[in-house]
PDB file of C-alpha atoms in Angstrom:
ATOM      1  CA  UNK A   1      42.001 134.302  78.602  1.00  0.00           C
ATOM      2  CA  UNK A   2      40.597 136.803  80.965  1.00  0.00           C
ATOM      3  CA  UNK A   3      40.754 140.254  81.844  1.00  0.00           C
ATOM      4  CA  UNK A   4      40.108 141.672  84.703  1.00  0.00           C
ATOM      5  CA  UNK A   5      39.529 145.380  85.128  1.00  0.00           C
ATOM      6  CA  UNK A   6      39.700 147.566  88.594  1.00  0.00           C
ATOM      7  CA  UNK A   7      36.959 149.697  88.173  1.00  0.00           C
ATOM      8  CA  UNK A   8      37.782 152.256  91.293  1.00  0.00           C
ATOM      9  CA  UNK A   9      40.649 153.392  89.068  1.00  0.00           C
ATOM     10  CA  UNK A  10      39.101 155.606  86.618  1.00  0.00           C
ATOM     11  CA  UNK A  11      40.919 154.387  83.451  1.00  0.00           C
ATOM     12  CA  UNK A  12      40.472 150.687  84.445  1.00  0.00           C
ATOM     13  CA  UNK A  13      37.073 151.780  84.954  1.00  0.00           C
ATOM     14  CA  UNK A  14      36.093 153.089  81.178  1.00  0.00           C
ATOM     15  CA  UNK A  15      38.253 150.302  79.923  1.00  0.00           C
ATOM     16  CA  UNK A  16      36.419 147.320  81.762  1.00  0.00           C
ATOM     17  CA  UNK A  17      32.910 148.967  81.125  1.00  0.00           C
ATOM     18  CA  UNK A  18      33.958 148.930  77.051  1.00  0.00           C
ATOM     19  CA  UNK A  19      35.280 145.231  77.388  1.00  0.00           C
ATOM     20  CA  UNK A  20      32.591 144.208  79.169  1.00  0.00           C
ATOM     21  CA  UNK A  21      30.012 145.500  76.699  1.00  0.00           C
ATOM     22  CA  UNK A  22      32.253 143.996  73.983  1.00  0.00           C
ATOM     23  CA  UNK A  23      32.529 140.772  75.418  1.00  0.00           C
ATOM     24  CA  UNK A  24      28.375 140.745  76.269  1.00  0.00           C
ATOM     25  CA  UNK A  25      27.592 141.650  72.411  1.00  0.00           C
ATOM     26  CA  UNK A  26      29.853 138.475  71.781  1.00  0.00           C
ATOM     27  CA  UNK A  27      27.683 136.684  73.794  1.00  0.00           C
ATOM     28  CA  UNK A  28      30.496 135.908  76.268  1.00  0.00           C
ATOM     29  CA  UNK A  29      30.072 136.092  79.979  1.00  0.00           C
ATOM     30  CA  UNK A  30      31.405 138.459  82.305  1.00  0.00           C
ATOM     31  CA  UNK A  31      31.364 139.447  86.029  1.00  0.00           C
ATOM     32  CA  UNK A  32      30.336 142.812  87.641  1.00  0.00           C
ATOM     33  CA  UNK A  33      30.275 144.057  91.263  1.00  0.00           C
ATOM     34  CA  UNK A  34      26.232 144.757  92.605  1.00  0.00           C
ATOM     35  CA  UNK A  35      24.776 145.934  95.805  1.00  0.00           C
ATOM     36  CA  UNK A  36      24.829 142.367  97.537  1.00  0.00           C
ATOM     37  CA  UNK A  37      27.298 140.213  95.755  1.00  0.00           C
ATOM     38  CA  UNK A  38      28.933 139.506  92.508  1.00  0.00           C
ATOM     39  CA  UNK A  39      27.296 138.320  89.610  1.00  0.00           C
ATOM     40  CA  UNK A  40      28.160 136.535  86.469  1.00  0.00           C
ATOM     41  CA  UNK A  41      26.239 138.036  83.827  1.00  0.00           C
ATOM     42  CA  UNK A  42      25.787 137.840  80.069  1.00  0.00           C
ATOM     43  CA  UNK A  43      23.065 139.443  77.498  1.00  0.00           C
ATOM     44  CA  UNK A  44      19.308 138.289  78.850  1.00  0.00           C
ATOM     45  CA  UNK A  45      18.553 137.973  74.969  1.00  0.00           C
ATOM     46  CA  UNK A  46      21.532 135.721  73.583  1.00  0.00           C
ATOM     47  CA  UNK A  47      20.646 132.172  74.534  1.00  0.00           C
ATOM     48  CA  UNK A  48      23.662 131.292  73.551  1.00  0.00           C
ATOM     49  CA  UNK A  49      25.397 133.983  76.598  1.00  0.00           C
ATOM     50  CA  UNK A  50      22.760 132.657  78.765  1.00  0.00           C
ATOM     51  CA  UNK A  51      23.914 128.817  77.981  1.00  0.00           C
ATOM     52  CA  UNK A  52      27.307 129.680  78.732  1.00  0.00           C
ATOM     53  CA  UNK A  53      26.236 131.117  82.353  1.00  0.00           C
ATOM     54  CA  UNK A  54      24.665 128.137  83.433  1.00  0.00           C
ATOM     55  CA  UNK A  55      27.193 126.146  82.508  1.00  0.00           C
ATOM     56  CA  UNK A  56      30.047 128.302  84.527  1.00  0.00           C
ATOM     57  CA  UNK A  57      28.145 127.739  87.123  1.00  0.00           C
ATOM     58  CA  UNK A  58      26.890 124.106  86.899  1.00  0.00           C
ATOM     59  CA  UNK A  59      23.300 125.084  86.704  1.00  0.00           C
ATOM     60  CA  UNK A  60      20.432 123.328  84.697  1.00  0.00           C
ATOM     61  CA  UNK A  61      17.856 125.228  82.780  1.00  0.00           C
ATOM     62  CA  UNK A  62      15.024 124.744  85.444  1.00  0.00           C
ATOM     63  CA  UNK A  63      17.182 127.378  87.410  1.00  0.00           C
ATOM     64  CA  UNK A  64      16.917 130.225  84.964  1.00  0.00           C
ATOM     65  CA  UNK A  65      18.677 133.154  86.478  1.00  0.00           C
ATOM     66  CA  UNK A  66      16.990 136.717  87.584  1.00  0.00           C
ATOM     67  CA  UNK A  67      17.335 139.607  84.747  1.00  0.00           C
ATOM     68  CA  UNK A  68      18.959 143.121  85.905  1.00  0.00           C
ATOM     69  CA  UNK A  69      17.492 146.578  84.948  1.00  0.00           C
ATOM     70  CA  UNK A  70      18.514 149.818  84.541  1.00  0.00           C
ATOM     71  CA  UNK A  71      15.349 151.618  85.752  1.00  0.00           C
ATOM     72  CA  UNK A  72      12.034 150.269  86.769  1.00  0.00           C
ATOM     73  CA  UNK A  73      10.575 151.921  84.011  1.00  0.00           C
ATOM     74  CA  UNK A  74      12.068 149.041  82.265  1.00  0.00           C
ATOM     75  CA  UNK A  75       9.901 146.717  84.092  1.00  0.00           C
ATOM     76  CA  UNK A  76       6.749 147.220  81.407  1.00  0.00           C
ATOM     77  CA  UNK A  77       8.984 146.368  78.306  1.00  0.00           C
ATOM     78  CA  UNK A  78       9.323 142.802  80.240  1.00  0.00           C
ATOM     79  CA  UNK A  79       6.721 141.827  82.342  1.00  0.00           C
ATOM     80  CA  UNK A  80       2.846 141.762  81.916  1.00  0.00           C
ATOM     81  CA  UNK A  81      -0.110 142.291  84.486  1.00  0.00           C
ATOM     82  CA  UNK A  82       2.201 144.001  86.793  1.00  0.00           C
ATOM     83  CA  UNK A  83       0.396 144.174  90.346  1.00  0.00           C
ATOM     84  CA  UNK A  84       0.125 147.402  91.864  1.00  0.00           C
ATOM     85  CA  UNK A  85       2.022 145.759  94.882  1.00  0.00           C
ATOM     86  CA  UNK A  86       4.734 145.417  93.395  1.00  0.00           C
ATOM     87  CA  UNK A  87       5.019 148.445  91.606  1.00  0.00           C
ATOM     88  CA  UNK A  88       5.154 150.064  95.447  1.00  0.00           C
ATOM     89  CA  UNK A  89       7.468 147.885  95.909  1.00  0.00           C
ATOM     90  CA  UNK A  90       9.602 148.767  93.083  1.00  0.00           C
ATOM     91  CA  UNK A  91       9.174 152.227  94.127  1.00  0.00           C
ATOM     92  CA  UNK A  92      10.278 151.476  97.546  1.00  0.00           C
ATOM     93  CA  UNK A  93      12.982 149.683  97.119  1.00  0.00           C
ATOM     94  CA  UNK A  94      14.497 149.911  93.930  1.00  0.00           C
ATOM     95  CA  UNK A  95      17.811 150.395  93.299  1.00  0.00           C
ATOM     96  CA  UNK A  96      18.519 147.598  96.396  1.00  0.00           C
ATOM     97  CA  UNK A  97      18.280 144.164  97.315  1.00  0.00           C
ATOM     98  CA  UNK A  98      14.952 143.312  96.007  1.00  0.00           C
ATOM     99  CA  UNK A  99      14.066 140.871  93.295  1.00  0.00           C
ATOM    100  CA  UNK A 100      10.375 140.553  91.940  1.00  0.00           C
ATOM    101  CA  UNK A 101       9.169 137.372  90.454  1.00  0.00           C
ATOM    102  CA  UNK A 102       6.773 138.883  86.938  1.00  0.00           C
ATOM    103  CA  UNK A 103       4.901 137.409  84.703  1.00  0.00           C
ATOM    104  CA  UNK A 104       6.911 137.645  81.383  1.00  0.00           C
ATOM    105  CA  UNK A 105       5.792 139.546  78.192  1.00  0.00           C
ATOM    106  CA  UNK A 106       5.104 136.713  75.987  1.00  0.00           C
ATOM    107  CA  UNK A 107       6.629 138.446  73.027  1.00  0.00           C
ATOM    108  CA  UNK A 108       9.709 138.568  74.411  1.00  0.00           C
ATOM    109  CA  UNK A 109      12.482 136.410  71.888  1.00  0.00           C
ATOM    110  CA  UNK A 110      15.046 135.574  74.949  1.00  0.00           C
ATOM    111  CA  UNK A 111      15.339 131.968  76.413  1.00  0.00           C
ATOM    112  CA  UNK A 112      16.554 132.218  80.134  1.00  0.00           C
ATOM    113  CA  UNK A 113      15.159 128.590  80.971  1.00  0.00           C
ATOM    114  CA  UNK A 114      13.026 126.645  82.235  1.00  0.00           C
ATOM    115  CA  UNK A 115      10.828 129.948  83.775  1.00  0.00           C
ATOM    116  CA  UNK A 116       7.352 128.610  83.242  1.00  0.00           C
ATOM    117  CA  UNK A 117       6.183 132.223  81.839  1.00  0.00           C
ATOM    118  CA  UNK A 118       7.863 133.960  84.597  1.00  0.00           C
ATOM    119  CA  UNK A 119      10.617 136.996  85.004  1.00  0.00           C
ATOM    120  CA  UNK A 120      12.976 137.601  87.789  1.00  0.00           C
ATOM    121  CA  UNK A 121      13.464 141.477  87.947  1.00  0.00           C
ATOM    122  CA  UNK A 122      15.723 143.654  89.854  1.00  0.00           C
ATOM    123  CA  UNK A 123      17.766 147.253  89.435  1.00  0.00           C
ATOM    124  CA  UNK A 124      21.272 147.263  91.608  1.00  0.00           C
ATOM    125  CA  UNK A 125      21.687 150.014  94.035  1.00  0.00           C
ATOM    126  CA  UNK A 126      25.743 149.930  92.015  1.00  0.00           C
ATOM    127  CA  UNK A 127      26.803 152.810  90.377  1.00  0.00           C
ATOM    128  CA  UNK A 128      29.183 150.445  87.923  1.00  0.00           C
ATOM    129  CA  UNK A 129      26.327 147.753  87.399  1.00  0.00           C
ATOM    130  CA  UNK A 130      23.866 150.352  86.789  1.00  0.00           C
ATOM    131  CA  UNK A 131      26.615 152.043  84.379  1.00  0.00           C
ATOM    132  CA  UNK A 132      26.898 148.438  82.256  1.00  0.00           C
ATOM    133  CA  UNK A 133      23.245 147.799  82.272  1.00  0.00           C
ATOM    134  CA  UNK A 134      22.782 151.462  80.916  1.00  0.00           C
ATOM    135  CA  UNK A 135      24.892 150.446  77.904  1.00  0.00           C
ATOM    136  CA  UNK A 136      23.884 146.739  77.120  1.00  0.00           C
ATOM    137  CA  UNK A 137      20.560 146.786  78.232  1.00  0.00           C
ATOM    138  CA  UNK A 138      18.694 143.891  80.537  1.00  0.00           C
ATOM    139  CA  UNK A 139      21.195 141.488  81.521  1.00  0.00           C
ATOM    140  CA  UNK A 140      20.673 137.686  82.957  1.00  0.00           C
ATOM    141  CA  UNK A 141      22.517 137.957  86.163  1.00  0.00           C
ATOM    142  CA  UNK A 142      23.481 135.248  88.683  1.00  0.00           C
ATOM    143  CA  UNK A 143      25.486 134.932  91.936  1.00  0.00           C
ATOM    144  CA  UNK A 144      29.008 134.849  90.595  1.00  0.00           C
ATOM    145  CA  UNK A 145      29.956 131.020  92.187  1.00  0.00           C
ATOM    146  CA  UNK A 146      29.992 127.616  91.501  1.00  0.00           C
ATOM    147  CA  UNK A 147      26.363 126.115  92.224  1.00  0.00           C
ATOM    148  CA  UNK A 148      26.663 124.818  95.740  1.00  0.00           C
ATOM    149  CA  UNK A 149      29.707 127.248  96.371  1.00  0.00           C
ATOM    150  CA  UNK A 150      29.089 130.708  98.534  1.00  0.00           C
ATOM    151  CA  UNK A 151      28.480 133.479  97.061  1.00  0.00           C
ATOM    152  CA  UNK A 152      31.494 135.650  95.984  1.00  0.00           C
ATOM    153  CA  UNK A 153      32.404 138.913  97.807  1.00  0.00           C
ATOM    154  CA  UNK A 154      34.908 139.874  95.986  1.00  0.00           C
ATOM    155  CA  UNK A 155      36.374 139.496  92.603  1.00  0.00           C
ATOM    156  CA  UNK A 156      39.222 137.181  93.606  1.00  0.00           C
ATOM    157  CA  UNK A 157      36.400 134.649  94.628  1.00  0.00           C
ATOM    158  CA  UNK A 158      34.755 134.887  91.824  1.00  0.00           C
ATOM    159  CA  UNK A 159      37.747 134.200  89.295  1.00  0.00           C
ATOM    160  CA  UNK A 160      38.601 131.055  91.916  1.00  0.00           C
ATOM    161  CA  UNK A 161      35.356 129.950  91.133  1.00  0.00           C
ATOM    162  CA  UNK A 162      34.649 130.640  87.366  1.00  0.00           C
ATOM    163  CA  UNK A 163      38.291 131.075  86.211  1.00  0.00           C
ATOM    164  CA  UNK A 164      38.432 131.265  81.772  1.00  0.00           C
ATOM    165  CA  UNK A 165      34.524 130.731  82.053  1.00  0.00           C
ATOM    166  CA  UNK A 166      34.104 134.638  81.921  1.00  0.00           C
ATOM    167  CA  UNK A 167      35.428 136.383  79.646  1.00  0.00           C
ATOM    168  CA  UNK A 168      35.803 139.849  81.711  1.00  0.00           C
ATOM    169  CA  UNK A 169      36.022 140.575  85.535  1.00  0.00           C
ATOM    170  CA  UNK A 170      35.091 143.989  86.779  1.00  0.00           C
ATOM    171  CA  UNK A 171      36.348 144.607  89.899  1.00  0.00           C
ATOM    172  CA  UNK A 172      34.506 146.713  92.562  1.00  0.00           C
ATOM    173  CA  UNK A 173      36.379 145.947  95.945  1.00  0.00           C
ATOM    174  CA  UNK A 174      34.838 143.816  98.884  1.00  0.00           C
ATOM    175  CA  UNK A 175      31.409 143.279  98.930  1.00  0.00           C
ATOM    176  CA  UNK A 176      31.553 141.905 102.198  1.00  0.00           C
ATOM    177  CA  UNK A 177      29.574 142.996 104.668  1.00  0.00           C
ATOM    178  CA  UNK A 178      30.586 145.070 107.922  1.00  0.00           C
ATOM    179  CA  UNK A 179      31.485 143.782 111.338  1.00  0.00           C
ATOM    180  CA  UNK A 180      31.509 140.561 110.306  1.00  0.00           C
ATOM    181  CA  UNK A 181      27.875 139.970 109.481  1.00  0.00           C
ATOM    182  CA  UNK A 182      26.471 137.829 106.622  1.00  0.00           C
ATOM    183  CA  UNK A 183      26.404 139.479 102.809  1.00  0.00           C
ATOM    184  CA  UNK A 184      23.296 138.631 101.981  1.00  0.00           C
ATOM    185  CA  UNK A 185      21.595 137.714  98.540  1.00  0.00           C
ATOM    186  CA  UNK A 186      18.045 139.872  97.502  1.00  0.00           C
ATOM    187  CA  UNK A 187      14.977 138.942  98.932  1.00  0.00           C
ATOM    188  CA  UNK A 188      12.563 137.330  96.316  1.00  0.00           C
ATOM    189  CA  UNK A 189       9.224 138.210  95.652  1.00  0.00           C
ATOM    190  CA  UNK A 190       7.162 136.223  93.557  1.00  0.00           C
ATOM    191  CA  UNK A 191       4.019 138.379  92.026  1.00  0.00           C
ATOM    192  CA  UNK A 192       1.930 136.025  89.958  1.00  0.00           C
ATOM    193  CA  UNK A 193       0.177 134.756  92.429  1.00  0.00           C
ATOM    194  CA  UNK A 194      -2.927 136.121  94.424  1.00  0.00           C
ATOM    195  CA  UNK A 195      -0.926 137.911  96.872  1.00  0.00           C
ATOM    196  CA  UNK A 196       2.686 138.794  96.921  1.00  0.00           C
ATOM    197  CA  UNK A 197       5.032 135.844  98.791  1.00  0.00           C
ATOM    198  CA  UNK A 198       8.464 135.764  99.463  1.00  0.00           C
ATOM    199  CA  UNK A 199      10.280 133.141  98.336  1.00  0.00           C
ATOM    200  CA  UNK A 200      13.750 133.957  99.439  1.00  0.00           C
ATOM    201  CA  UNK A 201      14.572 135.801 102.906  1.00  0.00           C
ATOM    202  CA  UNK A 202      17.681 138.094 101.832  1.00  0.00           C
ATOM    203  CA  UNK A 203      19.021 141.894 102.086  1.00  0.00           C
ATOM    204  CA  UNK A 204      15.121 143.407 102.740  1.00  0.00           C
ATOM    205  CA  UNK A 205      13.115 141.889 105.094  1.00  0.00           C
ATOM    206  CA  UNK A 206       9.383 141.050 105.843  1.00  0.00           C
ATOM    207  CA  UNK A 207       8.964 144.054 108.035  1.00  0.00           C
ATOM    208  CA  UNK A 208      10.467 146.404 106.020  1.00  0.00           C
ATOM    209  CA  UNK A 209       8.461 144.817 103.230  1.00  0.00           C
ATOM    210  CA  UNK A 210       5.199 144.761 105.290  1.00  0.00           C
ATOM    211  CA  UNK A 211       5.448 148.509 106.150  1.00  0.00           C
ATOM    212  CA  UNK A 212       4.601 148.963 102.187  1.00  0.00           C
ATOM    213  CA  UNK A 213       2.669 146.040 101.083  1.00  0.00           C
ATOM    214  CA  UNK A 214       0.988 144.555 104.634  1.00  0.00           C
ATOM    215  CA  UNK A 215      -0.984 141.375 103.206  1.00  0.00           C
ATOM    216  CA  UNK A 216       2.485 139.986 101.641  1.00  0.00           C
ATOM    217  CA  UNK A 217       3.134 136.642 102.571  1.00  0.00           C
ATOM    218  CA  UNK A 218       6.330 135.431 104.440  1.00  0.00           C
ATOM    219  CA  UNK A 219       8.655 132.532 103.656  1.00  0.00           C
ATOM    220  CA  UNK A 220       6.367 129.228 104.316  1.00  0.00           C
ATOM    221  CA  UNK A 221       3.266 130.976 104.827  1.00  0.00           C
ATOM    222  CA  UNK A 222       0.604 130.098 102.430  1.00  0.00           C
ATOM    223  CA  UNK A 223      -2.576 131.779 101.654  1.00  0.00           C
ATOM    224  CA  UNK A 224      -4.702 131.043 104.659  1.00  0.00           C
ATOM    225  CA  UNK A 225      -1.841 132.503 106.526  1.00  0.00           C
ATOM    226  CA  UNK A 226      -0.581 128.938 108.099  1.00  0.00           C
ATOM    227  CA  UNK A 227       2.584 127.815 107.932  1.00  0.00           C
ATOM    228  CA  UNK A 228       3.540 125.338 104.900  1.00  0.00           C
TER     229      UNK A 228
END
């Protein structure tokens, strides 16, 4: 049975933050209000959690999902051979819409999936996700839907969706965007390679991403700066 917690009311709010971290040390799933959308998350080190949040969402293991951060100081205690790129990006844009695509620490004990090595990284610019993450540490974090589903915007969608799948629903309000424009997802950058690329178009875009990092790839550009 879920619960589901309304985190704008301040009692509701210490409450869901307690069940939440109580149902993520059970290696249950739960659901939590960022910057962009909502996202069903569980502990980035339980495989078991992990399991359980691909399956709410009808995923397969070669889509592991992206891990949220507190702080990008946690960054290091994850990744490896960190470009300076995306450090300034990190700098830039972090808390916010931004996800970074890291090689992995390989002494890391977590199974997220099929990530060939990799780490998707990202802190929430979300006072309540940032509060959870603070307490539970690095958490595997997906868009809070059925695969092939939108996005949810708000916590009704979400339990619609993922119903007795999640264990605990915290619920921030609307993340819907004003004036009827699109909510949209983080943009992806993936790091390993040679230079930066983005892989997924989303909340910051190429110019804004440009003005720090210049030589970073767009969607469908490859190295010689053709389109793919």
């Amino acid at each position: 049975m879920s619960t589901r917690f309304l985190v704008s009311n301040e009692q509701e709010h210490a409450a869901g933050i307690e069940a939440a971290r109580t149902a993520l040390s059970a290696q249950r799933c739960i659901v939590l209000p960022t910057d962009t959308v909502y996202g069903i998350g569980a502990d980035a080190f339980s495989a078991q959690g992990v399991a359980m949040l691909l399956a709410a969402k009808g995923r397969s293991r070669t889509m592991p999902p992206p891990v949220l951060i507190a702080q990008a100081a946690t960054m290091d205690g994850l990744a490896r051979d960190i470009p300076d790129e995306a450090r300034k990006l990190a700098e830039a844009f972090w808390p916010g819409g931004l996800t970074l695509i890291l090689q992995a620490q390989p002494s890391l004990t977590w199974d997220l999936g099929e990530t060939r090595g990799t780490v998707a990284l990202r802190v929430p610019n979300d006072e309540t996700a940032l509060e959870l993450l603070a307490a539970t540490g690095p958490l595997a974090v997906s868009s809070a839907n059925r695969t092939g589903n939108p996005a949810a915007t708000t916590a009704e969608e979400a339990v619609a969706q993922l119903g007795d799948s999640v264990d605990v629903y915290l619920d921030g309000g609307s993340r819907a965007a004003q004036d009827d424009a699109e909510t949209l997802p983080s943009t992806i950058v993936d790091c390993t390679g040679a230079r930066l690329r983005v892989v997924r178009s989303g909340a910051i875009s190429i110019e804004e991403l440009r003005v720090v990092v210049p030589a970073i790839l767009d969607l469908g550009q490859d190295d010689s700066g053709q389109g793919a």
